[in-house]
Coordinates of C-alpha atoms and ligand atoms in Angstrom, one line a residue:
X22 CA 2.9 -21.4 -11.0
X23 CA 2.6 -17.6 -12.2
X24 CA 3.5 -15.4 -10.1
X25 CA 1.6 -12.5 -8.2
X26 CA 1.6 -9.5 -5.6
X27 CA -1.6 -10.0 -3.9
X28 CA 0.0 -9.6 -0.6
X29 CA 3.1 -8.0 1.0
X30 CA 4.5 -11.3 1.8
X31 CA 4.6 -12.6 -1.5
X32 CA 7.7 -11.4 -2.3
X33 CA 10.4 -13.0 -0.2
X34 CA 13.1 -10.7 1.8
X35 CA 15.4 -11.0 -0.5
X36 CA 13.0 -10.1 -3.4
X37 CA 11.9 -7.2 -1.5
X38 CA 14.9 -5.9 -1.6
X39 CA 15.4 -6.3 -5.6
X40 CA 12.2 -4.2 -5.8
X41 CA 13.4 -1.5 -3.6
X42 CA 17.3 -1.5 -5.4
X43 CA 15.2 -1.1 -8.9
X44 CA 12.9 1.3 -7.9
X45 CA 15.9 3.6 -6.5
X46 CA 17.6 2.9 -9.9
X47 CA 14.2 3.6 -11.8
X48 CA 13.9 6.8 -9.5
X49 CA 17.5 7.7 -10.7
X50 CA 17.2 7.3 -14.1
X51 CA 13.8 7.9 -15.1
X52 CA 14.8 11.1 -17.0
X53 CA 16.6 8.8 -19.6
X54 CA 12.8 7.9 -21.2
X55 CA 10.9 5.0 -21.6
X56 CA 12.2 1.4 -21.4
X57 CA 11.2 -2.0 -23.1
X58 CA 10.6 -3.9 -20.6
X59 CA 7.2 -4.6 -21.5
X60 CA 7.2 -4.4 -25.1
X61 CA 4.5 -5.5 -26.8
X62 CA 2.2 -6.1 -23.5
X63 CA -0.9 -4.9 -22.4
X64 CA -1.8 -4.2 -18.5
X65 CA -5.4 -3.9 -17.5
X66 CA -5.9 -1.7 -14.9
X67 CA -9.3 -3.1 -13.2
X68 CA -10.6 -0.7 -11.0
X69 CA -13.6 -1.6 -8.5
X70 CA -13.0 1.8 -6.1
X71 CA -12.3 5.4 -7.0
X72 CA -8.5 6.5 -6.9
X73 CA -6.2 9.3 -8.2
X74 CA -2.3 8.1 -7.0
X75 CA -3.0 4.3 -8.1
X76 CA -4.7 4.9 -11.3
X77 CA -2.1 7.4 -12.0
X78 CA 1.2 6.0 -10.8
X79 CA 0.1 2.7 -12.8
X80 CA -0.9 4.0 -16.0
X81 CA 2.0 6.1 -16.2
X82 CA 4.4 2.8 -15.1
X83 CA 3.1 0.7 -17.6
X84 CA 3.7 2.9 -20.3
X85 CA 7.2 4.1 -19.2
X86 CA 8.4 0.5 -18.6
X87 CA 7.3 0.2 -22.7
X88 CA 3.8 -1.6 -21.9
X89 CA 0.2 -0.2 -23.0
X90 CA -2.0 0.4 -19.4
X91 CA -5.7 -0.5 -20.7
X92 CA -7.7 1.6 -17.6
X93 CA -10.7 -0.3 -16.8
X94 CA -13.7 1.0 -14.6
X95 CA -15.3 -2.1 -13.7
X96 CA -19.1 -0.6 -13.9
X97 CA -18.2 -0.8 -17.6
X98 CA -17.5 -4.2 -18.1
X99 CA -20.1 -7.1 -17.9
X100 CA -19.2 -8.4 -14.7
X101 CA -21.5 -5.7 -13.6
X102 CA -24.2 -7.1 -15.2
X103 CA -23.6 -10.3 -13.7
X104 CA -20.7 -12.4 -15.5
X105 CA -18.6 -14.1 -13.3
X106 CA -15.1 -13.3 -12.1
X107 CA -13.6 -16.2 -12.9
X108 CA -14.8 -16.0 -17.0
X109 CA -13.7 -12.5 -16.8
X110 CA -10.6 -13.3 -15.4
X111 CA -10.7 -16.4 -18.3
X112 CA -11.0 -13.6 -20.9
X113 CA -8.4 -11.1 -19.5
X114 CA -6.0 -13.9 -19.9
X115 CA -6.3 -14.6 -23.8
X116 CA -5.8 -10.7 -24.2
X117 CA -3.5 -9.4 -21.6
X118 CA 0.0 -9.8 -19.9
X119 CA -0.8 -8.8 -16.4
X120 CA -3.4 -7.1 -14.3
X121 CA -3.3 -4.4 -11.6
X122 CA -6.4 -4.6 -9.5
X123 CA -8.5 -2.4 -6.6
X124 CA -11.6 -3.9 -5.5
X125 CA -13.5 -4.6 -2.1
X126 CA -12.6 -8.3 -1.1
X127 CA -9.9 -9.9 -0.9
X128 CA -10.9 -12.8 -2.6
X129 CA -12.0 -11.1 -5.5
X130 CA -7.9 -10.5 -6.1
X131 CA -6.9 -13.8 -5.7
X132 CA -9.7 -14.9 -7.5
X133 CA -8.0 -13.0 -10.8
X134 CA -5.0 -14.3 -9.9
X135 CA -6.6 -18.2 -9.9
X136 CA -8.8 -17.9 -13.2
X137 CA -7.0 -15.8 -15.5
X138 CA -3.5 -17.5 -15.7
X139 CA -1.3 -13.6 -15.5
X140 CA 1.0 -11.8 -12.8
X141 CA -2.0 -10.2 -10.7
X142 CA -1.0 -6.8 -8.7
X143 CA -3.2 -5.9 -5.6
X144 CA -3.6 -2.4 -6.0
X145 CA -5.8 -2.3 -3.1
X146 CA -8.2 -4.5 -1.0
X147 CA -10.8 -4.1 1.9
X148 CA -7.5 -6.3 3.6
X149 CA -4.4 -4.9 2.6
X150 CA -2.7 -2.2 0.1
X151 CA 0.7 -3.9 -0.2
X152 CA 2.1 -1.5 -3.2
X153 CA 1.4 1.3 -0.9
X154 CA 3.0 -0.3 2.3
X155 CA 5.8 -1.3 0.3
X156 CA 6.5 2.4 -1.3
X157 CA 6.3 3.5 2.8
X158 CA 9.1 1.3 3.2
X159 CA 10.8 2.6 0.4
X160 CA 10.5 6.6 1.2
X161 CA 11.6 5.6 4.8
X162 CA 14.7 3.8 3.7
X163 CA 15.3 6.6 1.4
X164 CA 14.4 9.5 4.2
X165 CA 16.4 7.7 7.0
X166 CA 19.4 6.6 4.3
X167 CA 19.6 10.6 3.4
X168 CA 19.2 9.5 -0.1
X169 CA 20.9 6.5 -0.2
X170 CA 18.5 2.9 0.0
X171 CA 19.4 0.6 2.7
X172 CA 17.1 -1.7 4.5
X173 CA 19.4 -1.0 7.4
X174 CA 18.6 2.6 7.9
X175 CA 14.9 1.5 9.1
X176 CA 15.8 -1.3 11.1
X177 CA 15.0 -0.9 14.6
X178 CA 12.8 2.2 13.8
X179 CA 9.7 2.6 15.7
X180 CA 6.6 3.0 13.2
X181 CA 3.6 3.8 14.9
X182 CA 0.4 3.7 13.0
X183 CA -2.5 6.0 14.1
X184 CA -6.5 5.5 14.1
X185 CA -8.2 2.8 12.2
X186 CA -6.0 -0.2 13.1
X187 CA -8.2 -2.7 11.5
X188 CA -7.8 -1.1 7.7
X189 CA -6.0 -2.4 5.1
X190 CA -3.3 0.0 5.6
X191 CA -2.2 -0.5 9.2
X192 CA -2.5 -4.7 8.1
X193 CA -0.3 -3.7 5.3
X194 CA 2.2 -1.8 7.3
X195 CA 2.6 -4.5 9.9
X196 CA 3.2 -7.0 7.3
X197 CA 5.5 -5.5 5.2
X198 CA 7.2 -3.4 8.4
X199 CA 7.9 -6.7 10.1
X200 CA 9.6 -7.9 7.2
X201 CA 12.2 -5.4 7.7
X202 CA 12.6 -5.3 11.0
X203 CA 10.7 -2.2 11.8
X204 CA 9.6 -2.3 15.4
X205 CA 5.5 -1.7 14.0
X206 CA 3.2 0.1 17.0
X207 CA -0.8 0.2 15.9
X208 CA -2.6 2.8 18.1
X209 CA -6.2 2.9 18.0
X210 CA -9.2 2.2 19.4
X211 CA -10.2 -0.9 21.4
X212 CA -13.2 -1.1 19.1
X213 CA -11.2 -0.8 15.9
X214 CA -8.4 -2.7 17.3
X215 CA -6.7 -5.3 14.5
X216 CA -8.7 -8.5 13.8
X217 CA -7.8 -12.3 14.1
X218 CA -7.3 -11.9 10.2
X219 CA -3.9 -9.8 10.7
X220 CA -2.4 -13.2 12.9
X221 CA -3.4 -15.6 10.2
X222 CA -1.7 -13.5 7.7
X223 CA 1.3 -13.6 9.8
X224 CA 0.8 -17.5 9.9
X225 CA 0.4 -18.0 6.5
X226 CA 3.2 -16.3 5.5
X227 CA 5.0 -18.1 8.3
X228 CA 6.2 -15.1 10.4
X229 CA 5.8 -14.4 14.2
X230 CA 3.1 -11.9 14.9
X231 CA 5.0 -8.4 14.1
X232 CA 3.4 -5.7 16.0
X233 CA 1.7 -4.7 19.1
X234 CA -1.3 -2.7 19.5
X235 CA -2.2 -0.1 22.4
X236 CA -5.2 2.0 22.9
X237 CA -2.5 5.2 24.5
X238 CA -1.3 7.2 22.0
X239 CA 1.1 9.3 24.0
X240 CA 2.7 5.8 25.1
X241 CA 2.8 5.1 21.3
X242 CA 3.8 7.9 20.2
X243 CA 6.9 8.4 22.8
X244 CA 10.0 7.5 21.5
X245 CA 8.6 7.3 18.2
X246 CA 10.3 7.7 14.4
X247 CA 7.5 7.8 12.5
X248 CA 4.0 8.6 13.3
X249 CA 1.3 7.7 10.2
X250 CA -1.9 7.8 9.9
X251 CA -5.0 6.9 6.9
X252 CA -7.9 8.3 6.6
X253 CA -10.7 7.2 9.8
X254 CA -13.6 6.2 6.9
X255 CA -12.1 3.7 4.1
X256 CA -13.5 3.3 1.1
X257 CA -16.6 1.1 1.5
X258 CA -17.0 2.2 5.3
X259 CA -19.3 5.7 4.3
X260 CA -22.3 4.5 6.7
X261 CA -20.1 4.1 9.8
X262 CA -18.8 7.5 9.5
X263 CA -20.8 9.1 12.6
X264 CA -19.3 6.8 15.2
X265 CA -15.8 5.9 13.3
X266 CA -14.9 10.0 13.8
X267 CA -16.5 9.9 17.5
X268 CA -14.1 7.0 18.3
X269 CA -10.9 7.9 16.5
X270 CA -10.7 12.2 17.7
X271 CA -8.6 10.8 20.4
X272 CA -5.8 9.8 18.0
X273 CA -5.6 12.6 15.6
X274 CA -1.7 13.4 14.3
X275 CA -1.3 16.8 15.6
X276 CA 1.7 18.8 16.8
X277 CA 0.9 18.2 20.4
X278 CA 1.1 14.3 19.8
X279 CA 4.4 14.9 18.0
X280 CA 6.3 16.6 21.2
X281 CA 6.3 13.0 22.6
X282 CA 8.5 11.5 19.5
X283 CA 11.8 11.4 18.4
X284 CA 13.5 14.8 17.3
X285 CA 14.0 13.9 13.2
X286 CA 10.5 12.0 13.7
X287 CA 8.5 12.1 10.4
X288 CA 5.2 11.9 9.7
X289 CA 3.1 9.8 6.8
X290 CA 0.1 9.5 5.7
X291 CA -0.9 7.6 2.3
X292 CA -3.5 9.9 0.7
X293 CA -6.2 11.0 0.6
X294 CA -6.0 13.1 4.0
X295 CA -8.7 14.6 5.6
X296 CA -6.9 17.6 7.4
X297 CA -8.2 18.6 11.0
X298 CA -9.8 14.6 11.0
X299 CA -6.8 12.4 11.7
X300 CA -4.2 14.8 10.8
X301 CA -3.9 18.6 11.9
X302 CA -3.5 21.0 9.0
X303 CA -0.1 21.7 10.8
X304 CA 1.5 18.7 10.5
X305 CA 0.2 17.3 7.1
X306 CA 1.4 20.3 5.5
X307 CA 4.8 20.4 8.3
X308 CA 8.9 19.9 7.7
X309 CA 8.3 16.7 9.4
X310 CA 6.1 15.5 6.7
X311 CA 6.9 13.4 4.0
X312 CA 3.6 12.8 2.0
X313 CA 4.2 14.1 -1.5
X314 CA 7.1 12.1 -1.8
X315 CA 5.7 8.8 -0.8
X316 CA 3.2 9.3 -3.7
X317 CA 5.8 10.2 -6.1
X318 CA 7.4 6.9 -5.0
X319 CA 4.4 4.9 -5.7
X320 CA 5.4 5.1 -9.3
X321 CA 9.3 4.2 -8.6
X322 CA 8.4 1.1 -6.5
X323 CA 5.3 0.0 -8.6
X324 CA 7.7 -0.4 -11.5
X325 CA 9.6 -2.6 -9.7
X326 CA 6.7 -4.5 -8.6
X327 CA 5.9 -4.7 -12.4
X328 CA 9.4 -5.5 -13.6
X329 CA 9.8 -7.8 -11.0
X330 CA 6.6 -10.2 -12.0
X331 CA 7.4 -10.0 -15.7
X332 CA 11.1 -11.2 -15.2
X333 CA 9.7 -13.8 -12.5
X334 CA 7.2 -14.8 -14.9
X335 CA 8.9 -14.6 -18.6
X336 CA 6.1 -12.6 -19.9
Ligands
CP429 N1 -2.8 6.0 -1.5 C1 -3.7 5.6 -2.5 O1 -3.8 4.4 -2.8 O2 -4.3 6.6 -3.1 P1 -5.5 6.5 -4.2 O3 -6.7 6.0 -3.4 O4 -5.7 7.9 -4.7 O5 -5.1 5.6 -5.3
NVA430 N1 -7.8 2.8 4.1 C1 -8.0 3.6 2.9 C2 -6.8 3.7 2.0 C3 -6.9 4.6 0.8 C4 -5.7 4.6 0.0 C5 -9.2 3.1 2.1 O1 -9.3 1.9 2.0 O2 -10.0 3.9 1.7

């Protein structure tokens, strides 16, 4: 069975931990030019939502590990005119080597995966953004390790994740968090509080639920290493924007929220931020935050991801 990343468990601990040793040694080295890797592949890039770090971070991966990134807006292609995914996916796989993808459901993903026979990346669902969670966990390790990448240095840490706690991010976080022992805190509203979906993703993957949830964010927020947050409207979400910024002001990331945290707490945020929505302009742009260099990671770790696959897969 090829192998995929259409979730943050589908990597076992121990591969997890391959990804994050290469993407420190990518980080390291990447000065030292482009490798071969994937010579002689081409990686579509199948993009059903807008992004700048994805799109960027991926083309630019693919072609430093030696591969040619073939960027795909799928309005162009003739799925929007009504082929099907599974003979697009059918197609991909007579031309290509692997595909990163971003689109709305879920199933659309692992529908790529089924049908076209290549190493499918989730590069963002309405469920989960596990290259993403899986960079936080990276830039933590390397934040709390001073450099150095240990999965020890973030055991035990209390991650607390702000705002919309049914979004693909705060899923993704508890998932991959959980895996590491991260002690994973989601803070939001009652109304936006996680769904049955999160537990049956810890089932599936065979794992005891990983987090808790509380609607008090100075109780979540006390005692606290990290406070993160994501935007309150995800992508896809634009009509619900009235009453999603009514119901998350409560749980904005501001410096009055941070007194209650750890002194060395950090804060995180995956981009796009909307400053003075669920972040104050004080702290995004703050010493305690970390936000540039979790994108700049997203190319390290999505290497690995990459590398990873290819080896797991002998393409
Ligand atoms: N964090 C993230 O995935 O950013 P983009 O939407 O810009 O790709
Ligand atoms: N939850 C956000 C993440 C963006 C990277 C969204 O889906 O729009």
């Amino acid at each position: 069975m090829v192998r995929s990343f259409l979730r943050d468990t589908d990597f076992s601990y121990a591969e997890a931990r391959e990804v994050f040793e290469l993407a420190g040694r990518y980080k390291r080295l990447r000065s030292a030019g482009r490798l071969d890797i994937l010579k002689g592949q081409s990686w579509g890039l199948l993009f059903f939502k807008k992004s700048t770090r994805t799109r960027l971070s991926f083309e630019a991966g693919v072609y430093e590990l030696g591969g040619h990134p073939m960027m795909i807006n799928a309005d162009d292609l003739q799925l929007s005119r009504g082929e099907t995914v599974e003979d697009t996916a059918k197609i991909m796989g007579r031309f290509l080597h692997g595909i990163v993808i971003r689109a709305f459901e879920q199933s659309v993903v692992d529908d790529f995966a089924k049908y076209s026979g290549l190493p499918v990346v989730n590069a963002l669902t309405d469920l989960l953004h596990p290259c993403q969670s899986y960079t936080d966990m990276f830039t933590m390790m390397e934040h709390f390790g001073k450099g150095e990448i240990s999965v020890d240095s973030i055991k035990g840490r209390k991650f607390v994740f702000f705002g919309d706690t049914a979004c693909n991010m705060a899923y993704s976080l508890a998932l991959a968090g959980s895996m590491f022992g991260v002690e994973v805190v989601l803070c939001g509203p009652e109304e936006f509080r996680p769904g049955k979906e999160l537990d049956e993703l810890f089932a599936d993957a065979g794992l005891k639920k990983g987090y808790t949830f509380t609607s008090d964010p100075v109780l979540a927020a006390k005692g606290a290493d990290v406070l993160y947050t994501d935007v309150w409207v995800s992508m896809g979400k634009e009509d619900e924007r009235a009453r999603r910024i009514e119901k998350m002001s409560a749980y904005q990331v501001n410096e009055k929220l941070f007194k209650h945290a750890n002194r060395g707490a950090i804060f995180m945020h995956c981009l796009p931020a909307h400053s003075g929505e669920e972040v104050s302009e004080g702290v995004l742009r703050g010493n305690r935050s970390i936000v540039f260099d979790q994108a700049e990671n997203r190319l390290h770790v999505q290497k690995a991801i990459i590398s990873l696959l290819a080896r797991k897969n002998s393409v």
